[in-house]
CSV table of C-alpha atoms in Angstrom, one decimal:
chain,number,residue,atom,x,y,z
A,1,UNK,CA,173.4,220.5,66.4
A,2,UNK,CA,171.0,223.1,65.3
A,3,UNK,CA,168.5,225.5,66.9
A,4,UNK,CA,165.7,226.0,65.0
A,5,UNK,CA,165.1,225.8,61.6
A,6,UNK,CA,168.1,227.1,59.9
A,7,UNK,CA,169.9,225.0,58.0
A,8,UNK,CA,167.3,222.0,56.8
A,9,UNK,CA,167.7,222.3,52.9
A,10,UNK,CA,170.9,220.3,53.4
A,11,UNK,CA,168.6,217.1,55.2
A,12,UNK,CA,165.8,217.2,52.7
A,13,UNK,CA,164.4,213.8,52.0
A,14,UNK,CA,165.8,212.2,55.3
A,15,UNK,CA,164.7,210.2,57.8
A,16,UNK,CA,163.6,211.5,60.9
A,17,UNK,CA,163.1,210.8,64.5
A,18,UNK,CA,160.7,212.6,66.5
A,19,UNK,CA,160.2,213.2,70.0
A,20,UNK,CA,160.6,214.6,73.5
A,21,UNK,CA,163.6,212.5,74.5
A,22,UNK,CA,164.0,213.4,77.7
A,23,UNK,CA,166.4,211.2,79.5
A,24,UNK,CA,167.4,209.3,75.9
A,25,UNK,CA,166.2,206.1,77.8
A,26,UNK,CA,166.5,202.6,76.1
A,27,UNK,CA,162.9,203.7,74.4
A,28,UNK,CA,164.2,206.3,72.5
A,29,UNK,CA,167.1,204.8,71.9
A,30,UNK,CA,165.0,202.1,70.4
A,31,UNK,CA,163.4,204.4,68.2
A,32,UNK,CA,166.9,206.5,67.1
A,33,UNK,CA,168.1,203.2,66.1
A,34,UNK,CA,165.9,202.4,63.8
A,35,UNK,CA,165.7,206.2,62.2
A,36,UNK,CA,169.8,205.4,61.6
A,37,UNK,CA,169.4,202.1,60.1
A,38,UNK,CA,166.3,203.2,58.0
A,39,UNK,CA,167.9,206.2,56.9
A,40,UNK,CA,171.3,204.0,55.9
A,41,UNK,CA,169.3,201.4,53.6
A,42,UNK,CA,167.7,204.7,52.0
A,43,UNK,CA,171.4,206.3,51.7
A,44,UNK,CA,169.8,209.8,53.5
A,45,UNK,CA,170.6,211.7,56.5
A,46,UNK,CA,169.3,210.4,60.1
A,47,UNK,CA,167.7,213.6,62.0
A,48,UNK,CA,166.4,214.2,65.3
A,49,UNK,CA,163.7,216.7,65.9
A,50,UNK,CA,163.4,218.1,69.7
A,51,UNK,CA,162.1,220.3,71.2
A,52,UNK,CA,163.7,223.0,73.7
A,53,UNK,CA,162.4,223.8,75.8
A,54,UNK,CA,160.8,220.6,77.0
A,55,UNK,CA,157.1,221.7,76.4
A,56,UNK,CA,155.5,220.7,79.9
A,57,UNK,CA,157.9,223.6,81.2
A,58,UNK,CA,156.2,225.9,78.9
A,59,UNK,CA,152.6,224.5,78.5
A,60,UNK,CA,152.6,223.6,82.8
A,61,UNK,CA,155.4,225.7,84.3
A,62,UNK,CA,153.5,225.4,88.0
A,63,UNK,CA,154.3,221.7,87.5
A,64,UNK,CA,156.6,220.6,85.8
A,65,UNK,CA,157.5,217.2,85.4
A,66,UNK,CA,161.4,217.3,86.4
A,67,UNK,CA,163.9,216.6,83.5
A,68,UNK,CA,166.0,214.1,83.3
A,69,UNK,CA,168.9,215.4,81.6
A,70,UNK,CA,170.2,218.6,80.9
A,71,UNK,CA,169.8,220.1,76.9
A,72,UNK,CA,173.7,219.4,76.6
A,73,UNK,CA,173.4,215.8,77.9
A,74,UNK,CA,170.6,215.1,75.9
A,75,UNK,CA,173.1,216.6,73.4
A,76,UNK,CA,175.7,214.6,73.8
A,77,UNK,CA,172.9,210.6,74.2
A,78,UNK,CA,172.0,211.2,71.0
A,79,UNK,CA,174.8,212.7,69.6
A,80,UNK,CA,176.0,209.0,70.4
A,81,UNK,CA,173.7,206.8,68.5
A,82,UNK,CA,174.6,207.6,65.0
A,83,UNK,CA,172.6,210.5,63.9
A,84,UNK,CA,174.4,213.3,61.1
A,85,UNK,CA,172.0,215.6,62.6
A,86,UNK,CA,169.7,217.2,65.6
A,87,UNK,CA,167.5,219.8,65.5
A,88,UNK,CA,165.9,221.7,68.6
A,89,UNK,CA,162.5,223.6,67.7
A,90,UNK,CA,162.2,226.5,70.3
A,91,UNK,CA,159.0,225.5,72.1
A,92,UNK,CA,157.1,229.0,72.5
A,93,UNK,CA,152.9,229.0,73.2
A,94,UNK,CA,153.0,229.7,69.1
A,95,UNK,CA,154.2,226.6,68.1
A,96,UNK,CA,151.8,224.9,71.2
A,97,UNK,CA,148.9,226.3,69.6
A,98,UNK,CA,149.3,224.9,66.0
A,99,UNK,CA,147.3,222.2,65.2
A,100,UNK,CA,148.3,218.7,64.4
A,101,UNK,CA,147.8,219.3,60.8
A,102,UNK,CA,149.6,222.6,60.9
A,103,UNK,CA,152.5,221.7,63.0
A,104,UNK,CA,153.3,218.4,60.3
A,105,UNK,CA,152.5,220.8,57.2
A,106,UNK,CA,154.1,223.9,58.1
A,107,UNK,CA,157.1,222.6,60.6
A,108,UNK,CA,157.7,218.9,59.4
A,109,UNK,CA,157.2,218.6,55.8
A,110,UNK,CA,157.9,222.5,54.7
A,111,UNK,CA,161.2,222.0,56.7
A,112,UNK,CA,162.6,218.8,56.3
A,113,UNK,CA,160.6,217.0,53.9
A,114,UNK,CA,160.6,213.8,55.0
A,115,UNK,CA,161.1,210.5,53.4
A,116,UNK,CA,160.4,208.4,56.8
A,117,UNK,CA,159.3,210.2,60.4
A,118,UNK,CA,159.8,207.5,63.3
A,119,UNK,CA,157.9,208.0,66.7
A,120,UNK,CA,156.7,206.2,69.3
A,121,UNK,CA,153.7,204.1,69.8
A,122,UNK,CA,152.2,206.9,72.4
A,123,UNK,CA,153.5,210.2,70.9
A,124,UNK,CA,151.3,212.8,70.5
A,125,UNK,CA,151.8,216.5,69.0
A,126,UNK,CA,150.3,219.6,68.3
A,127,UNK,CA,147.4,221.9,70.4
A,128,UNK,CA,146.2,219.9,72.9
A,129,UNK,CA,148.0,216.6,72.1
A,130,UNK,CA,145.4,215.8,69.7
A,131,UNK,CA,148.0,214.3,66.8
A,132,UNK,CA,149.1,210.8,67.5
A,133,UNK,CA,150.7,208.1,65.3
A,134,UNK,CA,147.3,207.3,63.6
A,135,UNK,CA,147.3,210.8,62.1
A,136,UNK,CA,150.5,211.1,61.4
A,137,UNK,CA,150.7,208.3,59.2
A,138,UNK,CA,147.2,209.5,57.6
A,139,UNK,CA,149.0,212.7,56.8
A,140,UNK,CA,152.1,210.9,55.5
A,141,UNK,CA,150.0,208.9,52.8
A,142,UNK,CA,149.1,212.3,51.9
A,143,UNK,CA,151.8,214.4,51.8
A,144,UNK,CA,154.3,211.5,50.5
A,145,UNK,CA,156.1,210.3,53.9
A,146,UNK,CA,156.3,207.0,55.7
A,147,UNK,CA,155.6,206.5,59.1
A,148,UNK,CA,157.2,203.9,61.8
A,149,UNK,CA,155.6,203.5,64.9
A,150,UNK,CA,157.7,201.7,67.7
A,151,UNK,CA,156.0,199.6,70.0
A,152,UNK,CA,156.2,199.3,74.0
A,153,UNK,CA,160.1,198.8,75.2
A,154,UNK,CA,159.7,196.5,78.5
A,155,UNK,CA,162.3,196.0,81.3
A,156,UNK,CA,161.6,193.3,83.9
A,157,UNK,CA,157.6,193.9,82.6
A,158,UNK,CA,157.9,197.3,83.0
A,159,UNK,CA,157.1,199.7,80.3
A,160,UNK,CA,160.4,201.8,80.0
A,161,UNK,CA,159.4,205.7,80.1
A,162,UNK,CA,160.5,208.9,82.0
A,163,UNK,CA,157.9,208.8,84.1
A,164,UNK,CA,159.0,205.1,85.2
A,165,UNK,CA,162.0,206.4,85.3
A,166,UNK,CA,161.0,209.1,87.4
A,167,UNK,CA,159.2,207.4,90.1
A,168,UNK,CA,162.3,205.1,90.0
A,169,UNK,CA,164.4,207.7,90.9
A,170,UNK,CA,162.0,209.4,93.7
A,171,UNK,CA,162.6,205.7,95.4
A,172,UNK,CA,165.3,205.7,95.2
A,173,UNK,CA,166.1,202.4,93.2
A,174,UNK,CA,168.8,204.1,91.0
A,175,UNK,CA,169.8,200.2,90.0
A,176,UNK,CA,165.7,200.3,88.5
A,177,UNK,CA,166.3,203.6,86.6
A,178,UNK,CA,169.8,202.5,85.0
A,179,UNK,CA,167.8,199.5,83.5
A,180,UNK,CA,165.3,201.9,82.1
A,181,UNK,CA,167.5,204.4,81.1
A,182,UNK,CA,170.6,202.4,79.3
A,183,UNK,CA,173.3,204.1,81.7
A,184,UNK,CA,173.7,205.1,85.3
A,185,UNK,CA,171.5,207.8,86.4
A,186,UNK,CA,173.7,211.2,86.0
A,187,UNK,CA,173.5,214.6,87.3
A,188,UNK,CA,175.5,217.5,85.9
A,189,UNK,CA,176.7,221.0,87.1
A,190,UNK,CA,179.2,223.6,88.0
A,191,UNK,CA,180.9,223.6,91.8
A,192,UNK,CA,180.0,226.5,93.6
A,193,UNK,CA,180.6,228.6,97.1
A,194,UNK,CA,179.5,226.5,100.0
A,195,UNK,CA,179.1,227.2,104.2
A,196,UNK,CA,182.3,224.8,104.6
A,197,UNK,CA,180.5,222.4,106.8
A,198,UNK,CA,181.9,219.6,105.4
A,199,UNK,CA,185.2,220.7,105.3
A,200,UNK,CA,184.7,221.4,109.4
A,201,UNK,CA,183.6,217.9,109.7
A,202,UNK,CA,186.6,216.6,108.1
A,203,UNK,CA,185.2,215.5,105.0
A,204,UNK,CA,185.3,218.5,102.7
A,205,UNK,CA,182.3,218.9,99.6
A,206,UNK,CA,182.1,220.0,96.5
A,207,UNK,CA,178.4,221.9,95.7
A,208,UNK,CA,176.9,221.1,92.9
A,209,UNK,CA,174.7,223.7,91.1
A,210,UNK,CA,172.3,221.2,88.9
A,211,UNK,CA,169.9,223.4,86.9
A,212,UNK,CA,166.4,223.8,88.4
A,213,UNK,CA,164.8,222.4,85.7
A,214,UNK,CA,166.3,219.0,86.3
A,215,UNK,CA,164.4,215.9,88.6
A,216,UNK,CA,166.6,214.9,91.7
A,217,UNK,CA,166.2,212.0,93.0
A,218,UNK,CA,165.2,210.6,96.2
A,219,UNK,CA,167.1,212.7,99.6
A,220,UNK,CA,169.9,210.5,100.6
A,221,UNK,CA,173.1,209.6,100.6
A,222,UNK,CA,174.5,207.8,97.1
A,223,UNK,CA,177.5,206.1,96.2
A,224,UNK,CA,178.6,207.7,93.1
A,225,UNK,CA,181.4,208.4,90.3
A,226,UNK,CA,182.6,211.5,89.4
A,227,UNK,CA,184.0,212.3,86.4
A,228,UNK,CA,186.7,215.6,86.6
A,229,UNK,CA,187.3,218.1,84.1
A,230,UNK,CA,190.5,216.4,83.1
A,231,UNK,CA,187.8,213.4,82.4
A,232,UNK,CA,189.2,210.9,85.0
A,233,UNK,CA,186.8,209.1,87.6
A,234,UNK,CA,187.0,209.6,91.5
A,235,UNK,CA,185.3,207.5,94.0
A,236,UNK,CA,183.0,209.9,96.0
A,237,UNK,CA,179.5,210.1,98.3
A,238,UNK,CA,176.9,212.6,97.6
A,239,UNK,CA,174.4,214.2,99.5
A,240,UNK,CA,170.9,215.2,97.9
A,241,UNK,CA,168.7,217.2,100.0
A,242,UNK,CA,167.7,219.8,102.4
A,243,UNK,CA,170.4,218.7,105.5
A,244,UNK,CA,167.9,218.5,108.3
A,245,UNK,CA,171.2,218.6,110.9
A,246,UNK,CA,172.4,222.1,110.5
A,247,UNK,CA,168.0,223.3,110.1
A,248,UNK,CA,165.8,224.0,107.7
A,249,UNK,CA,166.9,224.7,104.2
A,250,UNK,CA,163.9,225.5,101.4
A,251,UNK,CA,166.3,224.7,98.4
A,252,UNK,CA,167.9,221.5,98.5
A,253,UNK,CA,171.9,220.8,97.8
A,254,UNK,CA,173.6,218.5,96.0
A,255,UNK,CA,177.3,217.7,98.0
A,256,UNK,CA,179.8,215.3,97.0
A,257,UNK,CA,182.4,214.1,98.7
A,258,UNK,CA,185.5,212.4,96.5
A,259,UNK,CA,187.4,209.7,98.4
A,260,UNK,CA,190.9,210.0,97.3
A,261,UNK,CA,190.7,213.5,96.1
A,262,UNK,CA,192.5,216.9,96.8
A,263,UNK,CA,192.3,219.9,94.3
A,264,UNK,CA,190.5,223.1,93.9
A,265,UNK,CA,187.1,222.4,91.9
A,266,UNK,CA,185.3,225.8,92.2
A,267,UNK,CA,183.9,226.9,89.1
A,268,UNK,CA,184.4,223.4,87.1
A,269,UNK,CA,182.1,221.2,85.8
A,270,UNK,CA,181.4,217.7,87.3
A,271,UNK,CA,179.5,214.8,86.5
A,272,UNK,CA,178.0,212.5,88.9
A,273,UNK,CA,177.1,209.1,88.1
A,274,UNK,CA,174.6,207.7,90.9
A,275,UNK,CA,175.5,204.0,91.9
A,276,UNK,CA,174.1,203.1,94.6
A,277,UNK,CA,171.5,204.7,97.3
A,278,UNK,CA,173.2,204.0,100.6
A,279,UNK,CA,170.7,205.9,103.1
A,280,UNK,CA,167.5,208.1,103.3
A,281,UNK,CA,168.4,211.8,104.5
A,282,UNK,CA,168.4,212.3,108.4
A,283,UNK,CA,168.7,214.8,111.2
A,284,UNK,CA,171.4,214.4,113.7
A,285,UNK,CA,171.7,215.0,116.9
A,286,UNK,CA,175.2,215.9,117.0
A,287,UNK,CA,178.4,216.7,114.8
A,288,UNK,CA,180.0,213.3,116.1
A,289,UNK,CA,176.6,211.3,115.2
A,290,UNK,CA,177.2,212.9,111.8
A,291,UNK,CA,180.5,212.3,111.6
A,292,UNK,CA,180.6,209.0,112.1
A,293,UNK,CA,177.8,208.2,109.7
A,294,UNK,CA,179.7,210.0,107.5
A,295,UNK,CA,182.6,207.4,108.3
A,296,UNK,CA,180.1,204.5,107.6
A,297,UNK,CA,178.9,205.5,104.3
A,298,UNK,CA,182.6,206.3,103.2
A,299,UNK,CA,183.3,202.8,103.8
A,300,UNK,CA,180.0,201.1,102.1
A,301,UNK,CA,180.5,203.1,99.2
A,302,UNK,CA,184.1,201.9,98.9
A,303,UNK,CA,182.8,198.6,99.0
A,304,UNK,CA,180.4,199.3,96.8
A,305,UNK,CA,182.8,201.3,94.0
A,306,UNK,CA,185.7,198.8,94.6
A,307,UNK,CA,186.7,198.0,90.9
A,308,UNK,CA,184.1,199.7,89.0
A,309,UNK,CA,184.4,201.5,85.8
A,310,UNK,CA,182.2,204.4,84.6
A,311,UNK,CA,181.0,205.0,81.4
A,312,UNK,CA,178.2,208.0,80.4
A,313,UNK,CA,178.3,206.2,76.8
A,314,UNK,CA,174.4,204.5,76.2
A,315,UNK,CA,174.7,200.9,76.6
């Protein structure tokens, strides 16, 4: 991996893929595959070109879209579909305000010098958004540079993208999202101090700090997987949201509970691989109501997770 643009005289001439990529779903997974397998008949390096960070945080910071993964899981997607290499242009209001032209003459070809630049059928670049594949493959006849477009990637009818992937996740319908994405919806972070609630109520949580940056899905209780530092899976529950029982709370949590777990987690990192969304959030009027909802959703997601495996690879 590589932050900026040190390094590129050793992937002149290669094949590139170009693109956003947040949440590596089965769109740009689409498109990565055929930058490898182009870049294999022509016997040159396959490259990813990102950006970091994701330029809606920088060009709308008041409203952000919500990321879908993290930089290092993003990281570690594409890392797994074959590429030799992945660069991450630092997205500043400089590189926003370069034209279309500019940003392919002065970034793409002075760079990397391209043989083939892969993208999809709706990407757009430079100030404004005003490149788009048309241009891009204008510029290539010029410059000396192929251009594949990839068309629409349906699910079900759906056009797979984040923002499907989004609204998928803001219902809920994590089942919706995995098809869309190419892997169960994930969220990643490190466990951090707590009030203990849980561990009063008898079912003790670890608290999950998931970068800001990141979309959560709906509030609700999930069945999940959690995968340990020592990378084995546990069974667990989670909680997303702002835990209307014990009052108000402006910044929503992220609690898991693991089934058949007992260990000190503070300060490691876990991942949580949403399975199933078992209920919306809701206010209790008591610790027993809690409790034994708490009970009920322990046994559905038992149910649920009985026998499954986990897997972050891209299917």
């Amino acid at each position: 991996m590589r932050y900026g643009l040190q390094g590129t005289d050793a992937v002149k001439g290669c094949c590139v893929a170009l693109g956003n990529f947040d949440g590596v779903h089965r769109g740009h997974q689409e498109l990565i595959h055929a930058t490898v397998k182009k870049a294999q008949e022509k016997g040159c390096p396959a490259v990813v070109v990102t950006f970091d960070p994701h330029p809606a945080l920088v060009l709308t910071p008041d409203d952000p879209p919500g990321l879908l993964t993290t930089k290092e899981q993003k990281m570690e997607l594409i890392a797994g579909l074959g590429v030799d290499f992945l660069y991450f242009l630092p997205f500043d209001l400089n590189l926003a305000s370069l034209t279309p032209e500019a940003f392919v003459r002065q970034i793409l070809w002075t760079y990397f010098y391209p043989s083939l630049v892969v993208v999809g059928f709706n990407y757009t670049f430079g100030r404004g958004g005003r490149g788009n594949p048309y241009l891009l493959a204008a510029l290539g006849r010029e410059l000396g540079f192929e251009v594949e477009v990839i068309p629409p990637v349906k699910v079900r009818d759906h056009l797979v993208s984040s923002t499907a992937i989004r609204e998928a996740l803001a219902a809920g319908d994590v089942a919706l999202a995995r098809e869309f994405l190419g892997y169960w919806p994930t969220l990643v972070g490190y466990v951090v101090s707590g009030e203990g609630r849980g561990r009063l109520l008898g079912f003790p949580t670890a608290n999950i700090a998931v970068e800001p940056e990141v979309r959560l899905p709906a509030y609700g209780v999930y069945a999940c997987r959690v995968k340990l530092p020592n990378g084995s899976w546990q069974a667990g529950i989670v909680n997303i949201g702002k835990r209307p029982t014990f009052g108000s709370n402006l910044v929503p949590t992220v609690e898991v509970h693991l089934l058949d777990f007992s260990g000190y987690l503070y300060g490691e990192k876990l991942k949580l691989e949403l399975r199933y969304f078992l209920r919306p959030e809701k206010s209790f009027a008591s610790s027993h109501e809690l409790i034994e909802q708490i009970g009920a959703d322990i046994r559905r997601a038992r149910q649920i997770l009985k026998g499954v495996t986990s897997s972050f690879k891209v299917t």
